[in-house]
PDB file of C-alpha atoms in Angstrom:
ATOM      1  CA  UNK Q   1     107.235 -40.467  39.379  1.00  0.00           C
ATOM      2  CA  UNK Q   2     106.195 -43.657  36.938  1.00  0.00           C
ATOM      3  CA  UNK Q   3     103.813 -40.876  34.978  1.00  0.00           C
ATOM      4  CA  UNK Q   4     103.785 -37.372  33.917  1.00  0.00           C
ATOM      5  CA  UNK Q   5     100.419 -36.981  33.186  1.00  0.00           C
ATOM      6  CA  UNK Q   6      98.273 -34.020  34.644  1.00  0.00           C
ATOM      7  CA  UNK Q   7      95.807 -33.538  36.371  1.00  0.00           C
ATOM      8  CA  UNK Q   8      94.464 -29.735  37.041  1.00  0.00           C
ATOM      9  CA  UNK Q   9      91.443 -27.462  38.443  1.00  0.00           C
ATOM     10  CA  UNK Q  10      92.195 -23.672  39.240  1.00  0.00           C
ATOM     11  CA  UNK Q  11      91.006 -20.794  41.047  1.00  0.00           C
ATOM     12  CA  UNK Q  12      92.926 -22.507  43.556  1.00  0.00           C
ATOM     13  CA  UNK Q  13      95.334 -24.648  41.626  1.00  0.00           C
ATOM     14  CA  UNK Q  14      95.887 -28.756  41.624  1.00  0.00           C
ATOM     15  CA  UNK Q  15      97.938 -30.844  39.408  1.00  0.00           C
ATOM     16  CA  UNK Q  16      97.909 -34.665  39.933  1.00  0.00           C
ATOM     17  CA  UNK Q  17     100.442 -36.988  38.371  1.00  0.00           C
ATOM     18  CA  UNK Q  18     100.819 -40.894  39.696  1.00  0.00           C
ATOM     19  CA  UNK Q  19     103.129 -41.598  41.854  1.00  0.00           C
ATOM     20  CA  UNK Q  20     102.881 -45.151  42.696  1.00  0.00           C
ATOM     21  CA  UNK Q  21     100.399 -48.307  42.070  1.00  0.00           C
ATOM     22  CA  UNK Q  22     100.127 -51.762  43.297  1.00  0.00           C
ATOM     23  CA  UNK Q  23      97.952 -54.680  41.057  1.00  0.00           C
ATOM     24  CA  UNK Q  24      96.025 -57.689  41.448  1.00  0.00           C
ATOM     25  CA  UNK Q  25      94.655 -60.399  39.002  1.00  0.00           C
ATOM     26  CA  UNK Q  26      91.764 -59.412  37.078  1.00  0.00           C
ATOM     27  CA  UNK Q  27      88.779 -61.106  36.121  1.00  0.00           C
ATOM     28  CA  UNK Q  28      85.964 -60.624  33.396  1.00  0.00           C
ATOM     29  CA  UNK Q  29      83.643 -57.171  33.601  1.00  0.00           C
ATOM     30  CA  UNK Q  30      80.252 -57.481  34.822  1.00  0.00           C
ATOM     31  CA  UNK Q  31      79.781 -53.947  34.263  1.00  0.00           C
ATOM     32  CA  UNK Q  32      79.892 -52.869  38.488  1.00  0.00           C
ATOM     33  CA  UNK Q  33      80.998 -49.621  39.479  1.00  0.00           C
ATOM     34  CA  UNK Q  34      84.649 -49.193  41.439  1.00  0.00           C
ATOM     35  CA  UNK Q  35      84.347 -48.003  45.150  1.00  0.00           C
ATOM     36  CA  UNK Q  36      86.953 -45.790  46.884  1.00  0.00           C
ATOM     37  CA  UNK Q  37      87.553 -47.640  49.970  1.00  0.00           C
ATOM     38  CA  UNK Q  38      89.777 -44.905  51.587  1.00  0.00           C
ATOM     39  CA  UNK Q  39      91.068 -41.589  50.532  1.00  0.00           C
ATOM     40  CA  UNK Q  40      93.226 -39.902  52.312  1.00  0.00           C
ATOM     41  CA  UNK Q  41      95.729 -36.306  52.428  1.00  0.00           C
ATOM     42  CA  UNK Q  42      99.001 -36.492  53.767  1.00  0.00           C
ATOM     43  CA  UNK Q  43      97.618 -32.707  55.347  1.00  0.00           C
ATOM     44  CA  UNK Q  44      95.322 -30.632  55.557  1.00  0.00           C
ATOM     45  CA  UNK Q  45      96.189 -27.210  55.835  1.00  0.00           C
ATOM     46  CA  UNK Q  46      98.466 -25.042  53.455  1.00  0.00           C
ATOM     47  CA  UNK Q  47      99.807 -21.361  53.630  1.00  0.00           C
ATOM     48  CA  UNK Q  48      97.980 -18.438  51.411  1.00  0.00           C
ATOM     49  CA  UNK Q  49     100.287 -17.266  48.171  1.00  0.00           C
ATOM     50  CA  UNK Q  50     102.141 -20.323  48.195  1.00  0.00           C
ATOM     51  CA  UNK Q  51     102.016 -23.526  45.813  1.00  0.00           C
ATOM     52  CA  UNK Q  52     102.491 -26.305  48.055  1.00  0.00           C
ATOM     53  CA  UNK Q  53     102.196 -30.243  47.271  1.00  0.00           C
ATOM     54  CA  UNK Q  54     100.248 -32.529  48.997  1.00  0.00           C
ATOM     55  CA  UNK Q  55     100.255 -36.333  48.648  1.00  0.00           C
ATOM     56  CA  UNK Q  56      96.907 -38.205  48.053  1.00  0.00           C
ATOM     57  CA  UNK Q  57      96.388 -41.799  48.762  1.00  0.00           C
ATOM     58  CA  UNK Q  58      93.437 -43.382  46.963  1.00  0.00           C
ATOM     59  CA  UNK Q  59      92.340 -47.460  48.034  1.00  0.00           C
ATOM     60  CA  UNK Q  60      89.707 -48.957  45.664  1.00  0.00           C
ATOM     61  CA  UNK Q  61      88.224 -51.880  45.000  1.00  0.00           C
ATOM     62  CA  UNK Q  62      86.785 -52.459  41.644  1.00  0.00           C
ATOM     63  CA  UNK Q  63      85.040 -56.509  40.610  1.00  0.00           C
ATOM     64  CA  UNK Q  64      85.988 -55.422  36.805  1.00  0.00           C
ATOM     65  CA  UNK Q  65      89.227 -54.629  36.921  1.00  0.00           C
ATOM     66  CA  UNK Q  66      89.086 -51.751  34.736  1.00  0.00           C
ATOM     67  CA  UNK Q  67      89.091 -48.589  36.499  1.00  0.00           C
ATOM     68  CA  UNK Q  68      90.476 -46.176  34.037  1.00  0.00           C
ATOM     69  CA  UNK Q  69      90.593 -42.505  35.514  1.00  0.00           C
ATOM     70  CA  UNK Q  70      90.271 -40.964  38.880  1.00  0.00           C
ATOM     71  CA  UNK Q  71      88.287 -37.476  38.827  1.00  0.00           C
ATOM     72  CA  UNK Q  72      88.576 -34.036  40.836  1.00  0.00           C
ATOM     73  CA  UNK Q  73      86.538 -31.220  41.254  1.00  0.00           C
ATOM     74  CA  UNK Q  74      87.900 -28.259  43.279  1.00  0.00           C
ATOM     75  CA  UNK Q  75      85.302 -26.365  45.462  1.00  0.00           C
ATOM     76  CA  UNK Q  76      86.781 -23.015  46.820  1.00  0.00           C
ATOM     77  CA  UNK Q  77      85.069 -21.052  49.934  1.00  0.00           C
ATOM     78  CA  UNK Q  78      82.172 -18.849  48.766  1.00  0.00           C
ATOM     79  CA  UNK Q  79      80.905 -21.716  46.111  1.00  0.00           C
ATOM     80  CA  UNK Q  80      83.061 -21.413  42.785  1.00  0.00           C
ATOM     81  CA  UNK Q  81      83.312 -24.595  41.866  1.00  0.00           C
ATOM     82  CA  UNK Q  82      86.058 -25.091  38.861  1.00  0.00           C
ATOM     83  CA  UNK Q  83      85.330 -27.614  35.858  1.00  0.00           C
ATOM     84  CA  UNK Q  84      85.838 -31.770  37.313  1.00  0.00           C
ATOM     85  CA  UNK Q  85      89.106 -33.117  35.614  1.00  0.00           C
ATOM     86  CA  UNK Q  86      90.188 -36.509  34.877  1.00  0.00           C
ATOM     87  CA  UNK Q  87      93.668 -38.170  35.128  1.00  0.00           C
ATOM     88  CA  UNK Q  88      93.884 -41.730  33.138  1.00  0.00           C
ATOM     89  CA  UNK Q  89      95.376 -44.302  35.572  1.00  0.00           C
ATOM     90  CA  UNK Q  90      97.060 -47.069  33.444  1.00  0.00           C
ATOM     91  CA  UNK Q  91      98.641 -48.354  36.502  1.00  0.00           C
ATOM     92  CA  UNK Q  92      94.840 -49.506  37.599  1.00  0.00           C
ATOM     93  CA  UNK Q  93      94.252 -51.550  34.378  1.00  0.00           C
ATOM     94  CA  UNK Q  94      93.365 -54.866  35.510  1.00  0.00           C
ATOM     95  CA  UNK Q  95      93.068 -53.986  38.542  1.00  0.00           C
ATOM     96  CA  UNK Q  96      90.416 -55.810  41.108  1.00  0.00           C
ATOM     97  CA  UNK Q  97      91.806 -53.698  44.396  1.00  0.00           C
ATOM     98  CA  UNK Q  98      94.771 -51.356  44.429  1.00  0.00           C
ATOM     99  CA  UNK Q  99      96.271 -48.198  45.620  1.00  0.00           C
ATOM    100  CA  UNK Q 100      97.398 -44.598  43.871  1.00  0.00           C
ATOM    101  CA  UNK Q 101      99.338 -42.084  45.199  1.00  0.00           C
ATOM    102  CA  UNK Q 102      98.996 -38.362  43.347  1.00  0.00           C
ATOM    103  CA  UNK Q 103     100.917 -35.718  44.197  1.00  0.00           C
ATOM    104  CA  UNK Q 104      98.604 -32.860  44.511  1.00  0.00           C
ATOM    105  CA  UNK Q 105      99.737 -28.592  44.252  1.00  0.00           C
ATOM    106  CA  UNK Q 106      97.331 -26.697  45.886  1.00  0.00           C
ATOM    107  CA  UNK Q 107      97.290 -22.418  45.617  1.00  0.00           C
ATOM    108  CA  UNK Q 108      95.274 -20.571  48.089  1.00  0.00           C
ATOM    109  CA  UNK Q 109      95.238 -16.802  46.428  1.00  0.00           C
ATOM    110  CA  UNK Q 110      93.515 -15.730  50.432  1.00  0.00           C
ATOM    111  CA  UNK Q 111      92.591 -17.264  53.590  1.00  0.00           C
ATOM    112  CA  UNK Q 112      89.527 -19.907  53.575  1.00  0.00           C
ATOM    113  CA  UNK Q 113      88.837 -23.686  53.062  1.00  0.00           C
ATOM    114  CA  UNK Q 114      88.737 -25.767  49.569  1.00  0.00           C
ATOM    115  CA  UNK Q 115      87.017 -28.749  49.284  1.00  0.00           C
ATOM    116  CA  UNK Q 116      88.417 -31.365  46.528  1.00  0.00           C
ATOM    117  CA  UNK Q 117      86.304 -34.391  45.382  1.00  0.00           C
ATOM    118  CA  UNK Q 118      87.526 -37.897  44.375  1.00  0.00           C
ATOM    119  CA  UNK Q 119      85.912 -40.155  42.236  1.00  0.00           C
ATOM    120  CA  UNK Q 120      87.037 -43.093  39.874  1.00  0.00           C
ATOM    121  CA  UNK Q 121      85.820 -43.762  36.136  1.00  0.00           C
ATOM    122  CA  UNK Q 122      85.713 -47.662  34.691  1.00  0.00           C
ATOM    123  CA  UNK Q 123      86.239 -48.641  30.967  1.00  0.00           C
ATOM    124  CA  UNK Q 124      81.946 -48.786  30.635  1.00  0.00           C
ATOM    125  CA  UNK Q 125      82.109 -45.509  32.465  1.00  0.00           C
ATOM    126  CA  UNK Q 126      80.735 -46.631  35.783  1.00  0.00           C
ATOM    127  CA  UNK Q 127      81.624 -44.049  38.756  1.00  0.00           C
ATOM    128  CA  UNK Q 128      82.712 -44.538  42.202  1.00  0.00           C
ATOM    129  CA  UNK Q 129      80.361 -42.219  44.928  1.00  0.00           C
ATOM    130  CA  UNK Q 130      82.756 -39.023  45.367  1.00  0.00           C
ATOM    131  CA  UNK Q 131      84.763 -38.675  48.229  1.00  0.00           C
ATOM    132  CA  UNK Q 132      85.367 -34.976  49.443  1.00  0.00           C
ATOM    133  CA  UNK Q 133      88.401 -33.826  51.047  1.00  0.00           C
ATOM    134  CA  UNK Q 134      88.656 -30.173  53.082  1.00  0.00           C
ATOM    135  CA  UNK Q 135      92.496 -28.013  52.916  1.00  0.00           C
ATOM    136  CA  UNK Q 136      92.639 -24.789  55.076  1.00  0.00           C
ATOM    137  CA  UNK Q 137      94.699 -22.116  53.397  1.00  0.00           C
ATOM    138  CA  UNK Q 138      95.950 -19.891  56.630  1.00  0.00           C
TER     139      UNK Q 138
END
């Protein structure tokens, strides 16, 4: 892992920390927001009472270059939604198009679905439109 920083929501329970990054040349702000092109799970189910990792691959595209966090907020069956977190993404600075990788833990305590939404966070804090992902804990 290039960086140890986490990421975390609970009542079910996610951790993020980057993985991996790729970069492009940047160019001066004009103050747009980043777009998520793609977001994607490596799966989509996990088993109830155990902590198991996921990966998460995030493409964006972002005419600043300065994306600067990606954000999460964990939805679990029922409607409890836990406090949105955000992970700084160094990796992204300067950035006009790129891919993350996160390795996500996910906890289901009992049976039901959890849905986890994606967003990124520029340097004039312009946000991406969230992107929401569903895990079935069985």
């Amino acid at each position: 892992m290039s960086n140890s920083r986490i990421l975390s929501s609970f009542a079910f329970l996610s951790f993020a920390a980057v993985l991996s990054g790729c970069s492009a040349d940047a160019e001066p702000s004009n103050g747009s927001a980043p777009s998520l092109d793609s977001v994607s799970l490596d799966r989509s189910e996990i088993e109830v009472g155990r902590i198991e990792q996921l990966v998460l691959t995030l493409d964006y595209a972002d005419a600043d270059g300065d994306v600067q966090k990606v954000g999460e907020q964990v939805t679990v069956r029922g409607g409890t939604t836990n406090p949105q977190k955000l992970l700084d993404l160094p990796e992204a600075k300067g950035q006009k198009q790129g891919r993350q990788q996160l390795a996500l833990q996910l906890g289901a305590p009992s049976a039901g679905t959890v849905d986890i939404e994606f967003w990124l966070v520029d340097a004039k804090g312009n946000t991406s439109a969230r992107v929401k992902k569903t895990v079935t804990a069985k």
